[in-house]
Short mmCIF file of C-alpha atoms in Angstrom, two decimals:
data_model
loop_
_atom_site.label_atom_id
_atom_site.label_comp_id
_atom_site.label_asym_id
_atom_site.label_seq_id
_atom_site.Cartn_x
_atom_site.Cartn_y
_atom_site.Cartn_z
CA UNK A 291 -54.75 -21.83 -19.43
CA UNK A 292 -52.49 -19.58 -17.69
CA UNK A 293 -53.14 -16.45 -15.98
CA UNK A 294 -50.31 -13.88 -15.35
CA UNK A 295 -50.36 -10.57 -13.60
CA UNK A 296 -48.32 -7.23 -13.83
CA UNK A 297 -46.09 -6.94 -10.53
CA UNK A 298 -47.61 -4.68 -8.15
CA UNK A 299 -45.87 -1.65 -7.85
CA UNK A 300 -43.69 -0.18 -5.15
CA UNK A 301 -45.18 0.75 -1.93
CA UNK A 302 -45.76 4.42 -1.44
CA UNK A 303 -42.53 4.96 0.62
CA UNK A 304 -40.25 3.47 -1.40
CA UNK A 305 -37.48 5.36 -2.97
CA UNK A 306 -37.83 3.24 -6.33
CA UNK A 307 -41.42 4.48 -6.74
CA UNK A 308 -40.07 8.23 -6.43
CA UNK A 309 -36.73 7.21 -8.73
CA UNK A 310 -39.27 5.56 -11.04
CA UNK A 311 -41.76 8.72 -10.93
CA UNK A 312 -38.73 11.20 -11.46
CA UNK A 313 -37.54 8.65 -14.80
CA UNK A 314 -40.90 9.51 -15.84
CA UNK A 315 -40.95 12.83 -15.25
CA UNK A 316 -37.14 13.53 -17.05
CA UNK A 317 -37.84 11.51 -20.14
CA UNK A 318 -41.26 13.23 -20.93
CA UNK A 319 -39.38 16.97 -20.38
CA UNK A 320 -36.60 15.19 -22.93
CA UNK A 321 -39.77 14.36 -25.49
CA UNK A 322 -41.28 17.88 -25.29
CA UNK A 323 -37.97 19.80 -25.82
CA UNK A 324 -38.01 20.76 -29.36
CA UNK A 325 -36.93 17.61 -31.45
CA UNK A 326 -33.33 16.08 -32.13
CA UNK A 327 -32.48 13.27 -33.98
CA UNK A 328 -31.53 11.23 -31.13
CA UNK A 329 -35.28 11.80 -30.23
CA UNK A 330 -36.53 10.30 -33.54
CA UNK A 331 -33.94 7.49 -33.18
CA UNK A 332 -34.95 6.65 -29.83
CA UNK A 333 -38.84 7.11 -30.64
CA UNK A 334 -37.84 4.54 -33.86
CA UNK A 335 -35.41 2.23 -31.59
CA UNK A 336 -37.91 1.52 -29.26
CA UNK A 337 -35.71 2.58 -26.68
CA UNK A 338 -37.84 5.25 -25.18
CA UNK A 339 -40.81 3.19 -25.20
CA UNK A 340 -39.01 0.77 -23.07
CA UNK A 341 -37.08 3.05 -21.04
CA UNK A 342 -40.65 5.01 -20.48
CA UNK A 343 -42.47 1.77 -19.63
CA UNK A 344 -40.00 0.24 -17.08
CA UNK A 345 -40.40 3.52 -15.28
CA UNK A 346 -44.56 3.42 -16.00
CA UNK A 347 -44.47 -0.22 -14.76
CA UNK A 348 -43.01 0.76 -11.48
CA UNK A 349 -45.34 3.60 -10.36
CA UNK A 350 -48.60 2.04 -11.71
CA UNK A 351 -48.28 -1.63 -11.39
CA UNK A 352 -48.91 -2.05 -15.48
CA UNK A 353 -46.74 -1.56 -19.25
CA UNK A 354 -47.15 1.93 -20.62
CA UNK A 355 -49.11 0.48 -24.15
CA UNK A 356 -47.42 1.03 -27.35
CA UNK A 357 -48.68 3.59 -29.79
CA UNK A 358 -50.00 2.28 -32.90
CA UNK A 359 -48.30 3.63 -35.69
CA UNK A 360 -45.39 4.89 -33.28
CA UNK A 361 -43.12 5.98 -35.66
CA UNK A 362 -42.95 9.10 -37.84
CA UNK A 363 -40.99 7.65 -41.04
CA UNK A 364 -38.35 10.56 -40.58
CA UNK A 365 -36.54 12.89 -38.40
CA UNK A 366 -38.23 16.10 -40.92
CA UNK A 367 -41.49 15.25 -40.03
CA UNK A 368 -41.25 14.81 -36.52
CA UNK A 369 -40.30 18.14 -36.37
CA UNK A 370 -42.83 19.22 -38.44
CA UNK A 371 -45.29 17.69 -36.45
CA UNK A 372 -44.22 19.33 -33.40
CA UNK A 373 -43.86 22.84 -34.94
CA UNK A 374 -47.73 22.71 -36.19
CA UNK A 375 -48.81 21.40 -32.82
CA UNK A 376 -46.85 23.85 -30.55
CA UNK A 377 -45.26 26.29 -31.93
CA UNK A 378 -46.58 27.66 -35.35
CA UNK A 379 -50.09 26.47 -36.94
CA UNK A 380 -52.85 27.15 -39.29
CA UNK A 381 -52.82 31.00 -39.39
CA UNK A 382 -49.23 31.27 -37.57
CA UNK A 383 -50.96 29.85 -33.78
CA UNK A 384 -49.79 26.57 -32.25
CA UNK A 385 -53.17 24.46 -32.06
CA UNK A 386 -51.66 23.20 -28.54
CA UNK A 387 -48.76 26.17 -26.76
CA UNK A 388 -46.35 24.27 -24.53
CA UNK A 389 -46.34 27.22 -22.56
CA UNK A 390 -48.42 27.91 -19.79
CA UNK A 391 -48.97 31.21 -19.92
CA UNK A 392 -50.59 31.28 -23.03
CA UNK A 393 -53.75 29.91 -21.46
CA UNK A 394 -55.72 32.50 -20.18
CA UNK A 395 -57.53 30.25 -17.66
CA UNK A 396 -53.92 28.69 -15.88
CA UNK A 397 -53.06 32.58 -15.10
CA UNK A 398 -55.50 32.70 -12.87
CA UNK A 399 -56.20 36.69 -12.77
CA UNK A 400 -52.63 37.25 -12.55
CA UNK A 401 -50.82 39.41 -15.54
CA UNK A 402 -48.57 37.31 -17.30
CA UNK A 403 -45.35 38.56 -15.74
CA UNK A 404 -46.71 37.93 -12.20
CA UNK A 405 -47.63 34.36 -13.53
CA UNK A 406 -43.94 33.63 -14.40
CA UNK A 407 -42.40 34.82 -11.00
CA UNK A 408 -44.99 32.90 -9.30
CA UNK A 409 -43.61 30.06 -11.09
CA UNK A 410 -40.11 30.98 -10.58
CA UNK A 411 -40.44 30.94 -6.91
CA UNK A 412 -40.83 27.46 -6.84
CA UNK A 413 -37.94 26.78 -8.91
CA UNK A 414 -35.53 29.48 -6.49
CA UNK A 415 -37.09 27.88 -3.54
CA UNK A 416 -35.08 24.28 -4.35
CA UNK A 417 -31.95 26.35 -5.67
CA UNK A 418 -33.07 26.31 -9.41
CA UNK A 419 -33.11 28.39 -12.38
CA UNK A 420 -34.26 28.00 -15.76
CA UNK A 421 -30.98 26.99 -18.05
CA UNK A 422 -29.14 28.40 -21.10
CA UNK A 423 -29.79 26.54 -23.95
CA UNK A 424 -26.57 26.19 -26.87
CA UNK A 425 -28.24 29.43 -28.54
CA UNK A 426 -27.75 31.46 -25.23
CA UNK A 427 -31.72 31.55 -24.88
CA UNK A 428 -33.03 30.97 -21.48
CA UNK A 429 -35.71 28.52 -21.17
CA UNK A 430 -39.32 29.67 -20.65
CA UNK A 431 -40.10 28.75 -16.62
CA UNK A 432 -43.50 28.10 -17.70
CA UNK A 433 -42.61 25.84 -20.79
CA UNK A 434 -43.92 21.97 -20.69
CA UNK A 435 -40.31 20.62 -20.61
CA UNK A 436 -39.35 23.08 -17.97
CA UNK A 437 -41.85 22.40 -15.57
CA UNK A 438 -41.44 18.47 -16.20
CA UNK A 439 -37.70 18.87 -15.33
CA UNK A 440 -38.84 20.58 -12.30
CA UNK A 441 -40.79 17.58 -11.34
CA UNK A 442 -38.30 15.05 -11.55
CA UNK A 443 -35.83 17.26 -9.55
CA UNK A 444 -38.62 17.71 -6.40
CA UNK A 445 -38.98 13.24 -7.36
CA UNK A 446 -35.29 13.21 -7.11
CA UNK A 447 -34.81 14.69 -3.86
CA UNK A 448 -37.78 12.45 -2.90
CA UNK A 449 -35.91 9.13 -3.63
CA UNK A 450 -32.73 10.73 -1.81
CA UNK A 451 -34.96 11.66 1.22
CA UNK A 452 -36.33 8.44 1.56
CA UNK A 453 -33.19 6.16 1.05
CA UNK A 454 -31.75 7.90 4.02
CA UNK A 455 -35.33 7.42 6.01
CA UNK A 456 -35.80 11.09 6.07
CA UNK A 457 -38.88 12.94 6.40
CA UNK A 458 -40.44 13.58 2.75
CA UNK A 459 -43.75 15.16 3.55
CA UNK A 460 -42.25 18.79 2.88
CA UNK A 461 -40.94 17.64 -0.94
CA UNK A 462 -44.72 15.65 -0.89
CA UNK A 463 -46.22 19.34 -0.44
CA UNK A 464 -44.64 20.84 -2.84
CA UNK A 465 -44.99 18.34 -5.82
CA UNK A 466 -48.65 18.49 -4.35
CA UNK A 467 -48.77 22.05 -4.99
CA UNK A 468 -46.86 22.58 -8.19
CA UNK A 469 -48.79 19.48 -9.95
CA UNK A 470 -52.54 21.13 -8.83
CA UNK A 471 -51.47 25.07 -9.50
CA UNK A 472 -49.59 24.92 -12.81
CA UNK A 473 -48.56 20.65 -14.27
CA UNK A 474 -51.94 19.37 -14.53
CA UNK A 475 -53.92 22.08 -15.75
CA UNK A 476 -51.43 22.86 -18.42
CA UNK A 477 -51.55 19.01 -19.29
CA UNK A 478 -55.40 18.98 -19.28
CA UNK A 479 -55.33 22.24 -21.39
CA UNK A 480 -53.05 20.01 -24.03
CA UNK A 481 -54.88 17.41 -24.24
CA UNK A 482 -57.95 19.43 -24.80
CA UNK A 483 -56.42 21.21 -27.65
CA UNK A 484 -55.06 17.85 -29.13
CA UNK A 485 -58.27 16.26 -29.25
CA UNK A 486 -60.08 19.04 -30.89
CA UNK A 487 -57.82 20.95 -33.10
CA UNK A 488 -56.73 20.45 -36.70
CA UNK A 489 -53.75 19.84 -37.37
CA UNK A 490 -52.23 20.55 -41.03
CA UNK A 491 -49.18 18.33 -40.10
CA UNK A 492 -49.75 14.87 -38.01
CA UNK A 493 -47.90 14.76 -34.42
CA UNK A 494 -45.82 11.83 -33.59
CA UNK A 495 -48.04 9.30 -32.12
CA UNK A 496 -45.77 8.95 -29.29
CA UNK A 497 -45.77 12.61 -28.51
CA UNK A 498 -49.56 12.35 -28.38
CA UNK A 499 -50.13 9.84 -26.49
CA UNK A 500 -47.56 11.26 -23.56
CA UNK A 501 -49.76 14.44 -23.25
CA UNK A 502 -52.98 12.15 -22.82
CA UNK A 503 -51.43 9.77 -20.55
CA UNK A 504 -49.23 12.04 -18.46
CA UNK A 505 -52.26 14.50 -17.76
CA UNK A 506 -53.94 11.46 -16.00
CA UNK A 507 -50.67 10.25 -14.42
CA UNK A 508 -50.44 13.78 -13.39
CA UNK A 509 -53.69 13.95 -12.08
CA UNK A 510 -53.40 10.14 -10.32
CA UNK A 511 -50.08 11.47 -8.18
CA UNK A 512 -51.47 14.58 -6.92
CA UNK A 513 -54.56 12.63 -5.75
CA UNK A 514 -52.03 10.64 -4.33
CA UNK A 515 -49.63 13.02 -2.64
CA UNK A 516 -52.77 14.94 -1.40
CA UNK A 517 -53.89 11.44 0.23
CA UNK A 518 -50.41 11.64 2.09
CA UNK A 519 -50.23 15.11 3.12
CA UNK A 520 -53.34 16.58 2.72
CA UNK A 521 -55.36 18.74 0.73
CA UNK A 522 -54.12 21.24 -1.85
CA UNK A 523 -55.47 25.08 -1.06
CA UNK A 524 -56.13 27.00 -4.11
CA UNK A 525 -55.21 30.31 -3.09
CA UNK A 526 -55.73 32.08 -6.25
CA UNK A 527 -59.40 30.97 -6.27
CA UNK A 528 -60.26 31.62 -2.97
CA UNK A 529 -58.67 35.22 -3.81
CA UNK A 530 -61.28 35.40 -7.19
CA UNK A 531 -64.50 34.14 -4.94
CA UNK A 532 -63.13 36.90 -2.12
CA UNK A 533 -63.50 39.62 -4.51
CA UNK A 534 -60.70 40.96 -7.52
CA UNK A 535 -57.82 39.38 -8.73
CA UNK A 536 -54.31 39.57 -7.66
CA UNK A 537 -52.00 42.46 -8.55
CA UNK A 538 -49.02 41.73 -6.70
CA UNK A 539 -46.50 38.62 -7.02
CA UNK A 540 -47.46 35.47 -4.34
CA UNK A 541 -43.96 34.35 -2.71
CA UNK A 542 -43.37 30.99 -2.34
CA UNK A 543 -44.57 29.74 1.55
CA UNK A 544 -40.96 29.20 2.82
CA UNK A 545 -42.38 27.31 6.11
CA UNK A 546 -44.45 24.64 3.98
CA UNK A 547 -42.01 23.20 2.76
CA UNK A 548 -39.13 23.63 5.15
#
C-alpha cells in the first residue's frame, strides 16, 4: 500500500506563502460581497473551490475540503441565503451582520463612529479608502469584504517586500494588529452566530464553511505573525482595566509600522 503526503508548505519568508495568503484573503472578500451570478457559477463550476484550495494548500501544507452539498441549485437562492444570514432575518435582523460594528463587544467602549475611524486609520495609513460601488454607495470600512480586501492588500505588499529581500516585519505588525483588533473577532463573532441561529432560508454551504474555516485561519496567522514579531498589545483593554472607556479617536501608530 502506498502512502502519500500533502507538500509542505512554503517557508515563512517566502513570497509565495504571502501571494498565497493574499489569494486567500481576495477571494473570501469576493464571496462575502453581496452575491452575483458569476459567484453562483463559480461556487457551481468548482472553480472557486479550486482556486481557494491551491491558495489553502500553499499556506497550510493541506486541500481546503469540499463542502458537502456545495451547491445552492440556483443563483435566487444564494441570494436568499445570504440576505437571511446577513442582512435581513426573522423579525427584519441579520442572524449573522457582516459588519463589525454591529457587535457590541468588537467596539470595545468606543461609540460607533470612533470605531469606524479607528478602522479607517489603518486603511489611510497604506494609502487606502473604502471604494464606490456601481450604485455610488461607499463601502462600509468595517464590512467583512472590506476588511478582507484590506488583508490581502497588507499580504500583497508582503509578497512584493519579500521578492525584493526587503524588510517585512513593519507590514508583519500591522496584519498582526488588524487580524487581533478587528478580523478575527468579527470572524469568531460569525461563526458564533452561524452555529446557533435559525435561519428561515439555508446559506450556501460554501459561504458557511469560509466563515468557520477562515476564523481559524485567521486566528492560525496572527499566532503566527505574533511568533515573528512579537506580541499584539491590546490597547483598548488595557484602557477598560485602567479605568473608563475611550472618548476620543486612537490614531494609527505611524512609527510601528514605518
Amino acid at each position: 500500500m502506498s502512502v502519500t503526503h500533502a507538500p509542505p508548505p512554503p517557508v515563512a519568508d517566502a513570497p509565495a506563502r504571502a501571494a498565497a495568503q493574499q489569494t486567500i484573503w481576495r477571494l473570501a472578500a469576493a464571496a462575502f460581497g453581496h452575491p452575483t451570478p458569476e459567484l453562483h457559477q463559480a461556487f457551481a463550476s468548482g472553480s472557486f473551490h479550486d482556486a481557494f484550495s491551491t491558495a489553502w494548500r500553499a499556506v497550510t501544507g493541506r486541500d481546503w475540503p469540499r463542502p458537502e452539498d456545495a451547491v445552492i441549485a440556483d443563483f435566487a437562492t444564494l441570494e436568499a441565503g445570504y440576505i437571511c444570514a446577513f442582512l435581513h432575518g426573522q423579525g427584519g435582523k441579520p442572524v449573522a451582520p457582516l459588519l463589525a460594528g454591529d457587535y457590541e463587544p468588537l467596539l470595545a467602549g468606543h461609540s460607533r463612529p470612533v470605531f469606524m475611524l479607528n478602522i479607517s486609520a489603518f486603511y489611510r495609513h497604506f494609502g487606502l479608502r473604502a471604494a464606490t460601488e456601481d450604485e455610488g454607495r461607499a463601502d462600509e470600512p468595517d464590512h467583512l469584504a472590506s476588511m478582507l480586501e484590506f488583508m490581502a492588500v497588507l499580504s500583497h505588499l508582503e509578497a512584493q517586500t519579500l521578492a525584493r529581500s526587503g524588510d517585512a516585519t513593519p507590514l508583519r505588525r500591522a496584519q498582526r494588529d488588524f487580524l487581533r483588533r478587528y478580523l478575527e473577532p468579527l470572524l469568531h463573532a460569525l461563526a458564533t452566530r452561524l452555529r446557533t441561529g435559525r435561519l428561515d432560508v439555508p446559506l450556501d454551504p460554501t459561504l458557511a464553511r469560509l466563515v468557520a474555516d477562515l476564523h481559524a485561519r485567521a486566528e492560525a496567522e496572527a499566532a503566527t505573525l505574533e511568533a515573528r514579531v512579537g506580541p499584539y498589545y491590546d490597547s483598548d483593554q488595557a484602557v477598560r482595566s485602567g479605568g473608563g472607556p475611550r472618548t476620543q479617536a486612537r490614531t494609527v501608530d505611524q512609527d510601528l509600522w514605518s
